[in-house]
PDB file of N, CA and C in Angstrom:
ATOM      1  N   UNK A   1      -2.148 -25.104 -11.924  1.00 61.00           N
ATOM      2  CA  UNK A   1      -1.084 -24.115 -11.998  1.00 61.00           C
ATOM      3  C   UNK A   1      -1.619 -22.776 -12.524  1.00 61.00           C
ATOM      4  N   UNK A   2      -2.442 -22.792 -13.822  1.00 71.00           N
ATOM      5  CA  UNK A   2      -2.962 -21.381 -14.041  1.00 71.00           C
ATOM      6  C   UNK A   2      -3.934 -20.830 -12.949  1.00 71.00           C
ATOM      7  N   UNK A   3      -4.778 -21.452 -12.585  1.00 84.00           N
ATOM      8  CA  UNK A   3      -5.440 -20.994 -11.512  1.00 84.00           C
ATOM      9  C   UNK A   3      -4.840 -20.301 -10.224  1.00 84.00           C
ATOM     10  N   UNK A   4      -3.551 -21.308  -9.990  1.00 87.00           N
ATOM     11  CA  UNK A   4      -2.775 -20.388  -8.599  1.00 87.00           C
ATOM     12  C   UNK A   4      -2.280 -19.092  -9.242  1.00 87.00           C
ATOM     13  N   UNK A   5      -1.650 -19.457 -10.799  1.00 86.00           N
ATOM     14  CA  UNK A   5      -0.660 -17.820 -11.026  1.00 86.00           C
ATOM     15  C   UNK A   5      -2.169 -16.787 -11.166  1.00 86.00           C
ATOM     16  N   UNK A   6      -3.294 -17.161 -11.539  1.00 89.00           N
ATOM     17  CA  UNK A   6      -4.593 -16.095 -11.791  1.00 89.00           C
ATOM     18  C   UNK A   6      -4.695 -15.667 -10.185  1.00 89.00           C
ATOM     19  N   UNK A   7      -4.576 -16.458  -9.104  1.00 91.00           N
ATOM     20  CA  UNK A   7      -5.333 -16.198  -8.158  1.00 91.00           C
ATOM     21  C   UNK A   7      -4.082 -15.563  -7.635  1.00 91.00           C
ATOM     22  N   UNK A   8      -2.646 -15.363  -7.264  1.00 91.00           N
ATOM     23  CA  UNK A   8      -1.652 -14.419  -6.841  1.00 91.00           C
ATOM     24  C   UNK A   8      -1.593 -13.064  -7.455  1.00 91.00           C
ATOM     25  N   UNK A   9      -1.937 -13.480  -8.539  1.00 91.00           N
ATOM     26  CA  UNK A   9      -2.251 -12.214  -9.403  1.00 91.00           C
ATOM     27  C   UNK A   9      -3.323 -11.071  -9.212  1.00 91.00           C
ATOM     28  N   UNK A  10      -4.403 -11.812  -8.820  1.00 93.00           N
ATOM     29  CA  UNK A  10      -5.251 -10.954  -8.761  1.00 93.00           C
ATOM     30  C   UNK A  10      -4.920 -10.775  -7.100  1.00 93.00           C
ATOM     31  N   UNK A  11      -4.734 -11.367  -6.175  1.00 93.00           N
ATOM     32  CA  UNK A  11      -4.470 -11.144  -4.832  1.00 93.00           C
ATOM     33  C   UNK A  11      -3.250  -9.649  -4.333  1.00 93.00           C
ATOM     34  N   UNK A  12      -2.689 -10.516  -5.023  1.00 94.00           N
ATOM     35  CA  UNK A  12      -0.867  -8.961  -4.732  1.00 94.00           C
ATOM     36  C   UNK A  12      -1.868  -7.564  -5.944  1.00 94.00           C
ATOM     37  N   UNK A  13      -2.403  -7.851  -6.542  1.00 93.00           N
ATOM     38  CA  UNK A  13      -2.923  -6.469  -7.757  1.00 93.00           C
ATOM     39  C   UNK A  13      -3.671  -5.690  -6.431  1.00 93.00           C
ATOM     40  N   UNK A  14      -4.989  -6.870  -5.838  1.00 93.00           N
ATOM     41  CA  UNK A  14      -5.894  -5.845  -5.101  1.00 93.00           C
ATOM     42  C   UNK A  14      -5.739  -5.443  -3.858  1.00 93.00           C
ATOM     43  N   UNK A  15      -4.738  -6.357  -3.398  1.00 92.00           N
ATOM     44  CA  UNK A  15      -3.981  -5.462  -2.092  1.00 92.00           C
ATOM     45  C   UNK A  15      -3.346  -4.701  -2.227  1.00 92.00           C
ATOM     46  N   UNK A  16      -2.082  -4.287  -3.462  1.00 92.00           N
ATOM     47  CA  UNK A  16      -1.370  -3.171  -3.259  1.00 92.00           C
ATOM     48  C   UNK A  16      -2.790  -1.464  -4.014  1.00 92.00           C
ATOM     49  N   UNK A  17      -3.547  -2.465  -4.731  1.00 90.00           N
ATOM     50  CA  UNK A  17      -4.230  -1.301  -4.687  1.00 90.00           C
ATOM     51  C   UNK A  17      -5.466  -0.560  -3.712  1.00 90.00           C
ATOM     52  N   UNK A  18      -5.682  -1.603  -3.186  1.00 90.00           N
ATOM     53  CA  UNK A  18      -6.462  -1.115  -1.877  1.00 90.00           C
ATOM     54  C   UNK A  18      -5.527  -0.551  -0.763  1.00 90.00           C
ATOM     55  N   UNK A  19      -4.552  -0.601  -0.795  1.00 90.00           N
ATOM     56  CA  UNK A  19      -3.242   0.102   0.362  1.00 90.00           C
ATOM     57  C   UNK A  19      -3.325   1.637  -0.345  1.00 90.00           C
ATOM     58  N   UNK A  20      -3.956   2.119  -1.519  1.00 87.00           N
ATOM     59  CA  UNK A  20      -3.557   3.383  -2.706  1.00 87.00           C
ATOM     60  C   UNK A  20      -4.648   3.880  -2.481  1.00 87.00           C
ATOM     61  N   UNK A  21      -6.347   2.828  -2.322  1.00 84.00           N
ATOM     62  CA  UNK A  21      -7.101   3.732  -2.952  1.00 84.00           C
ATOM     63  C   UNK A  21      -7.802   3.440  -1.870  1.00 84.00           C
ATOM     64  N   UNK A  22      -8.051   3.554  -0.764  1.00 80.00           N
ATOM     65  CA  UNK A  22      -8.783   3.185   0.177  1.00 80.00           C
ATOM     66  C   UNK A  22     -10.755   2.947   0.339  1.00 80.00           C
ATOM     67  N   UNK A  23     -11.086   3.973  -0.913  1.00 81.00           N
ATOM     68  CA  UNK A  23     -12.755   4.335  -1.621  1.00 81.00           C
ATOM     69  C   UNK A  23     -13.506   3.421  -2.342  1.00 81.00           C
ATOM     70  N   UNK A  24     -12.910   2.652  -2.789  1.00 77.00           N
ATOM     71  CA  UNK A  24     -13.085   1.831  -3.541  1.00 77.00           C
ATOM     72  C   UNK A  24     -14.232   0.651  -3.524  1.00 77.00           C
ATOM     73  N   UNK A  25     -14.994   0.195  -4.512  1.00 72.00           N
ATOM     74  CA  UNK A  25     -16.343  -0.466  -4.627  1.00 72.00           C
ATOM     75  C   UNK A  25     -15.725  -2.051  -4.298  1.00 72.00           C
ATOM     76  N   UNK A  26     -15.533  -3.011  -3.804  1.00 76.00           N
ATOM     77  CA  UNK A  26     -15.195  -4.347  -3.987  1.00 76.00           C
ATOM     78  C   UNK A  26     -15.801  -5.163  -5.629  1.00 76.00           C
ATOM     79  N   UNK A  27     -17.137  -4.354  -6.367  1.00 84.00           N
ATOM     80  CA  UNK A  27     -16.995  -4.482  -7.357  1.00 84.00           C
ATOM     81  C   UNK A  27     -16.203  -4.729  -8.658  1.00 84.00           C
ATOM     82  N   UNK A  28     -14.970  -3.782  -8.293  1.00 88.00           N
ATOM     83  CA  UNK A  28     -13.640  -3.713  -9.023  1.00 88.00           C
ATOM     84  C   UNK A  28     -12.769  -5.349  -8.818  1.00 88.00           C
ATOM     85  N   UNK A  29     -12.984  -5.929  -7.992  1.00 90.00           N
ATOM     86  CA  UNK A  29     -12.046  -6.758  -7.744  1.00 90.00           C
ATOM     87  C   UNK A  29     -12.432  -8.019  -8.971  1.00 90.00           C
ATOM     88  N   UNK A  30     -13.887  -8.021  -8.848  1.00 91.00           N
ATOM     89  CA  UNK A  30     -14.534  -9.119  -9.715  1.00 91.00           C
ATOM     90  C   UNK A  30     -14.203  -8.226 -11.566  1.00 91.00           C
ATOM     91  N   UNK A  31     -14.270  -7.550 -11.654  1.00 92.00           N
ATOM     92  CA  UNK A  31     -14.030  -6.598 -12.967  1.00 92.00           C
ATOM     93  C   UNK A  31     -12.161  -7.031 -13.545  1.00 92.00           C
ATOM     94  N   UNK A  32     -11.162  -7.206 -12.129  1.00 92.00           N
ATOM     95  CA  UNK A  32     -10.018  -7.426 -12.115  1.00 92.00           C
ATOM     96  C   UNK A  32      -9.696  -8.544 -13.009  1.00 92.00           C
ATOM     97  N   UNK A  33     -10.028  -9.683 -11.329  1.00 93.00           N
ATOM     98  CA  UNK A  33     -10.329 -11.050 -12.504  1.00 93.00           C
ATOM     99  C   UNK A  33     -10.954 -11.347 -13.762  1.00 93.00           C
ATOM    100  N   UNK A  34     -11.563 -10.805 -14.064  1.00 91.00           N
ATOM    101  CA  UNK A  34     -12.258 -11.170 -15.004  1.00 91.00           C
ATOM    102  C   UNK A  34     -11.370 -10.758 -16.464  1.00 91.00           C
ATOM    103  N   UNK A  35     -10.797  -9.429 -15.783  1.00 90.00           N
ATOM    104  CA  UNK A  35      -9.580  -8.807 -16.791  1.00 90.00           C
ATOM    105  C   UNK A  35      -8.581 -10.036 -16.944  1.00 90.00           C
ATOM    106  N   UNK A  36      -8.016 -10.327 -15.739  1.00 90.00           N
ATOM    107  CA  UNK A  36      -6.599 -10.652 -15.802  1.00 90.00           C
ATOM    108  C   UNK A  36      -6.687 -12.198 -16.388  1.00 90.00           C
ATOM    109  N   UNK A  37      -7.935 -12.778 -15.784  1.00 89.00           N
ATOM    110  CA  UNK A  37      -8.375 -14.348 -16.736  1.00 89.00           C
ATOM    111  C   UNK A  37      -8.146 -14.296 -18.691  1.00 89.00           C
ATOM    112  N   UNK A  38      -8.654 -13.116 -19.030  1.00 87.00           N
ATOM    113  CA  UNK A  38      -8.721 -12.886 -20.293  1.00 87.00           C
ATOM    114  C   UNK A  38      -6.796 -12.509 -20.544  1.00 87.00           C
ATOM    115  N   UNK A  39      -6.243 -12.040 -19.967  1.00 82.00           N
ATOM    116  CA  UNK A  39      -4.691 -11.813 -20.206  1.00 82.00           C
ATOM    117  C   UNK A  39      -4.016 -13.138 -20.309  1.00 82.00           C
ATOM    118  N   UNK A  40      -4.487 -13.940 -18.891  1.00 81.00           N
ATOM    119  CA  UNK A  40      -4.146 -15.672 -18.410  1.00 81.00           C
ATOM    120  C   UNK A  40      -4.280 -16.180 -19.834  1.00 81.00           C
ATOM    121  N   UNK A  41      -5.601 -16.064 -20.375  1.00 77.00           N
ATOM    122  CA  UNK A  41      -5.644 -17.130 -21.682  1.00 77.00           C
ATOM    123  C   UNK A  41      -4.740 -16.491 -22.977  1.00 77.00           C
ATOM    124  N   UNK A  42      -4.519 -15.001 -23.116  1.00 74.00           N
ATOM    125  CA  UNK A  42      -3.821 -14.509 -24.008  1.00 74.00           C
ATOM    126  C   UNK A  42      -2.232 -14.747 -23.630  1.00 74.00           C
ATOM    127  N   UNK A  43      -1.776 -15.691 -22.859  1.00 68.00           N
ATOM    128  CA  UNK A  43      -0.554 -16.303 -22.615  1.00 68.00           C
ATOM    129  C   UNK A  43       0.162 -15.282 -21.591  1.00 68.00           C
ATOM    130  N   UNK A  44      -0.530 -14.397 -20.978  1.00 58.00           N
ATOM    131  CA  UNK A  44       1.127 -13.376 -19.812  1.00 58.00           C
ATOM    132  C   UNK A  44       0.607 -14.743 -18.706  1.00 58.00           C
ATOM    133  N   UNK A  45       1.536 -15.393 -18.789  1.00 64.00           N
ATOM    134  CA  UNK A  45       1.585 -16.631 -17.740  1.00 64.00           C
ATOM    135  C   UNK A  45       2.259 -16.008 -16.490  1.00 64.00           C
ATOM    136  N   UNK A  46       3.117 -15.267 -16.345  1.00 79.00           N
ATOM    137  CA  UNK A  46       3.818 -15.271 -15.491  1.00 79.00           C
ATOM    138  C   UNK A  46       3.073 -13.921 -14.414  1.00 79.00           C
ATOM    139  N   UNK A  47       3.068 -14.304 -13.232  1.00 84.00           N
ATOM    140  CA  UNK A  47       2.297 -14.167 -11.984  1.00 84.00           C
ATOM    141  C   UNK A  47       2.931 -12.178 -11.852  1.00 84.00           C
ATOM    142  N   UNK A  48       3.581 -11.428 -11.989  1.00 85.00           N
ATOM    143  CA  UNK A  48       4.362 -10.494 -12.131  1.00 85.00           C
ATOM    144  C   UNK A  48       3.673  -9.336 -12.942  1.00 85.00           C
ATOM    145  N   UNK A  49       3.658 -10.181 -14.321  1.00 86.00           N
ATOM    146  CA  UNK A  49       3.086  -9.559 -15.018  1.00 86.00           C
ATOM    147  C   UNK A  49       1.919  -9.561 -15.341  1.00 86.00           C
ATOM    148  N   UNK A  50       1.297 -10.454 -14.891  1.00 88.00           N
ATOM    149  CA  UNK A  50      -0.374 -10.140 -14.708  1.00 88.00           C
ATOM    150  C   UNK A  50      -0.618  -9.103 -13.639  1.00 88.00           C
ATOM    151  N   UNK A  51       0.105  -9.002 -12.241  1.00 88.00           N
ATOM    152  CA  UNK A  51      -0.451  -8.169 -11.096  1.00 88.00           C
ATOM    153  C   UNK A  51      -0.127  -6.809 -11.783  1.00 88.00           C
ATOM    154  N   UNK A  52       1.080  -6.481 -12.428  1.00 88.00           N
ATOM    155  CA  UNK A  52       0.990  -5.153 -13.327  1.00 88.00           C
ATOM    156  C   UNK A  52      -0.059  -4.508 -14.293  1.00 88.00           C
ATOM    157  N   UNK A  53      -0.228  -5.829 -14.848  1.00 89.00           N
ATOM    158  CA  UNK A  53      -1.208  -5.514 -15.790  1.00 89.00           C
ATOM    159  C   UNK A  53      -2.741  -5.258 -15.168  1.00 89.00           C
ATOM    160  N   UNK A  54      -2.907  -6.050 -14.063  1.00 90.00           N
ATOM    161  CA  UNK A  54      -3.681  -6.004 -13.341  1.00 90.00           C
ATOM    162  C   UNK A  54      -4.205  -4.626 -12.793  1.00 90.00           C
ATOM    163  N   UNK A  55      -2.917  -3.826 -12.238  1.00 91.00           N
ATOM    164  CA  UNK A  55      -2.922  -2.417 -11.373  1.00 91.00           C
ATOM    165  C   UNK A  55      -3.216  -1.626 -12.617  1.00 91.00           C
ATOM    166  N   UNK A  56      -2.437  -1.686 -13.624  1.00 92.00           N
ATOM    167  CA  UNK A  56      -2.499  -0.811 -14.801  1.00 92.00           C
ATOM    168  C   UNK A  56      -4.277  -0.985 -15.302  1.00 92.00           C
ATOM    169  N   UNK A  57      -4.785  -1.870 -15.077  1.00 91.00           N
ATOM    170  CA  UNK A  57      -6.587  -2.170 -15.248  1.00 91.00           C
ATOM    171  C   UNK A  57      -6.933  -1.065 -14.607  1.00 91.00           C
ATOM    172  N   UNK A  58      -6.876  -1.405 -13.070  1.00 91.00           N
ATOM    173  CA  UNK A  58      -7.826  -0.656 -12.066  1.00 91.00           C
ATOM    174  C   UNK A  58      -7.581   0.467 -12.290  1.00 91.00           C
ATOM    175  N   UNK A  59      -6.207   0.848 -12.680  1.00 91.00           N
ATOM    176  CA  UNK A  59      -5.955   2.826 -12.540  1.00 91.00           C
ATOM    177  C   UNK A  59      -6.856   2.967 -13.974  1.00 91.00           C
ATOM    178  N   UNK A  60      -7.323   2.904 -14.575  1.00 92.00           N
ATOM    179  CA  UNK A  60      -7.758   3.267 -15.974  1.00 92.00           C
ATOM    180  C   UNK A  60      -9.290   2.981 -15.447  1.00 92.00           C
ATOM    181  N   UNK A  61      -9.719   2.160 -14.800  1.00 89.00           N
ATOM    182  CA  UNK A  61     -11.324   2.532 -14.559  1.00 89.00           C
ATOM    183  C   UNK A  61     -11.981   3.990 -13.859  1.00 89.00           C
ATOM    184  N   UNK A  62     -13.063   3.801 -14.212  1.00 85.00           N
ATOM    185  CA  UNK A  62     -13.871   5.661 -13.329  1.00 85.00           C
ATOM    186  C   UNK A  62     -13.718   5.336 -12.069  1.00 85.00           C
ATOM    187  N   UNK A  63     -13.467   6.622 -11.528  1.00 74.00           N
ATOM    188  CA  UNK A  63     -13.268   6.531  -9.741  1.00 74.00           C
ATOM    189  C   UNK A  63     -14.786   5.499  -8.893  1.00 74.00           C
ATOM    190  N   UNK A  64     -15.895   5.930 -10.194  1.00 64.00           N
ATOM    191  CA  UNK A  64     -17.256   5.607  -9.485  1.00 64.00           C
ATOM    192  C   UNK A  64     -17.915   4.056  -9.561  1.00 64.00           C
ATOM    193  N   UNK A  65     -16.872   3.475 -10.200  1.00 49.00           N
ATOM    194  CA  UNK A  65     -17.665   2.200 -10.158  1.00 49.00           C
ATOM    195  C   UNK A  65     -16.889   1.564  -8.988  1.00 49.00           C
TER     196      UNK A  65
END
């Protein structure tokens, strides 16, 4: 079950942000997960609020990585 809500999460985060940012390194995606796993264990269980938290990640990284 955590694994599916990690993996919708990170799925709906990097599609609506690849629909935004079209430039983008696929690097970021692994940087995502890796974020949103660390949120998963700090308890935001729910699939919603990880992909937010998720988007709110990527907009805060440098355009260049």
């Amino acid at each position: 079950m955590v694994d599916e809500v990690l993996r919708k999460a990170v799925d709906t985060a990097w599609t609506v942000y690849l629909a935004t940012h079209r430039d983008v390194a696929d690097g970021r995606r692994c940087l995502l997960e890796r974020h949103l796993r660390g949120k998963l264990e700090a308890s935001q269980s729910e699939t919603e609020e990880l992909t937010c938290s998720g988007l709110a990640y990527l907009d805060r990284l440098p355009r260049d990585e």
